[in-house]
Amino acid sequence: MSVTLTDQDKLTLRTAAYGAVTLMSAAGAAGKPGAHRIATDGSIALASATGLIGHVLSDKSGGMKLNGKSVAAIADHVLPALTASMDLLKRQDPAEADNFRATVLLALETATHRGEPTPTLTDMTRKITTALDAA
């Protein structure tokens, strides 16, 4: 199955994936392993993606708006992007939708592997997973 992604589609996918890591980083800012370690480990996991998703996530064209004055402001942008990404990919290539979902979940797991996830990180993981599965 051939997937056709516009530049906006690619931006949505990158925003969703890197935004999920950003949300985890913000949720883990006060605990261990800490926001910087979570962001680094999660981003490395995203960079290891393969297939179409790997190519899209490795694009450094920017345009992602992942800053906000609060975690809620970031979530308002990222969670819908996760759902939209899954919807887009499911319509065009279900295997790539599965690849995207697995890649994002791997990034979350990798981001929190250095210790017992806090309740805050566990809750953020649930919110991100719910957004992925809403499509």
XYZ file of C-alpha atoms in Angstrom:
135
model
C 0.000 0.000 0.000
C 1.388 3.399 -0.954
C 1.285 6.222 1.575
C 1.041 9.814 0.418
C 1.891 12.348 3.085
C 1.738 16.090 2.649
C 4.200 18.360 4.420
C 1.423 19.132 6.921
C 0.830 15.401 7.505
C 4.529 14.911 8.223
C 4.523 17.876 10.589
C 1.537 16.395 12.433
C 3.323 13.037 12.790
C 6.512 14.674 14.099
C 4.526 16.919 16.437
C 2.654 13.911 17.790
C 5.706 11.725 18.372
C 8.094 14.343 19.716
C 5.218 15.978 21.565
C 4.541 12.726 23.405
C 8.163 12.750 24.595
C 7.809 16.413 25.547
C 4.723 15.637 27.619
C 6.548 12.807 29.392
C 9.490 15.089 30.047
C 7.229 17.753 31.524
C 5.411 15.168 33.643
C 8.705 13.818 34.968
C 10.393 17.145 35.642
C 10.335 16.798 39.421
C 11.295 13.151 39.720
C 13.925 10.708 38.629
C 15.302 10.273 36.052
C 14.368 13.924 35.406
C 13.091 15.909 32.464
C 16.355 16.092 30.517
C 17.045 12.350 30.745
C 13.450 11.512 29.778
C 13.634 13.828 26.756
C 17.009 12.472 25.667
C 16.093 8.805 26.010
C 12.690 9.274 24.363
C 14.176 11.210 21.446
C 16.826 8.556 20.882
C 14.071 5.947 20.704
C 12.197 8.017 18.106
C 15.397 8.411 16.097
C 15.692 4.609 15.929
C 12.356 4.245 14.118
C 12.313 2.429 10.793
C 10.080 2.405 7.746
C 8.122 5.412 6.602
C 7.758 6.612 10.193
C 11.521 6.511 10.660
C 12.012 8.686 7.598
C 9.374 11.183 8.714
C 10.705 11.425 12.268
C 14.285 11.882 11.104
C 13.324 14.961 9.070
C 14.642 18.048 10.842
C 12.518 20.606 9.005
C 11.126 22.031 12.254
C 7.775 23.718 12.592
C 6.705 21.751 15.645
C 5.143 23.912 18.321
C 5.926 22.007 21.472
C 6.315 24.844 23.905
C 3.556 26.132 26.089
C 3.050 27.917 29.355
C 1.778 24.717 30.944
C 1.640 20.988 30.419
C -2.065 21.439 29.649
C -1.236 23.855 26.815
C 1.219 21.373 25.310
C -1.274 18.519 25.717
C -3.968 20.553 23.955
C -1.737 20.517 20.880
C -0.092 17.083 21.133
C -2.919 14.739 22.131
C -5.107 15.676 19.126
C -2.023 15.329 16.890
C -1.551 11.767 18.148
C -5.142 10.879 17.300
C -4.962 12.631 13.918
C -1.724 10.806 13.083
C -3.232 7.422 13.832
C -6.369 8.252 11.853
C -4.324 9.384 8.850
C -2.063 6.346 8.903
C -4.887 3.838 9.484
C -6.660 5.156 6.386
C -3.550 4.921 4.207
C -1.532 2.015 5.593
C -2.554 0.134 8.753
C 0.926 -1.380 9.069
C 2.463 2.103 9.268
C -0.178 3.060 11.833
C 0.970 0.085 13.914
C 4.597 1.138 13.361
C 3.829 4.696 14.519
C 1.956 3.512 17.625
C 4.714 1.059 18.531
C 7.385 3.719 17.990
C 5.652 6.239 20.251
C 5.037 3.639 22.960
C 8.666 2.498 22.747
C 9.765 6.101 23.218
C 7.580 6.374 26.332
C 8.912 3.116 27.741
C 12.495 4.081 26.954
C 12.008 7.502 28.511
C 10.976 5.971 31.824
C 13.131 2.834 31.945
C 15.685 4.205 34.413
C 13.461 3.860 37.412
C 10.002 3.133 38.706
C 7.601 5.439 36.833
C 5.943 7.963 39.101
C 2.153 8.191 39.229
C 2.428 11.368 37.148
C 4.394 9.588 34.403
C 2.025 6.625 34.513
C -0.956 8.948 34.097
C 0.683 10.806 31.193
C 1.427 7.475 29.505
C -2.248 6.560 29.870
C -3.337 9.877 28.311
C -0.964 9.444 25.381
C -2.047 5.823 24.823
C -5.714 6.870 24.959
C -5.041 9.532 22.303
C -3.274 6.982 20.076
C -6.164 4.549 20.425
C -8.921 7.135 19.874
C -8.588 6.989 16.093
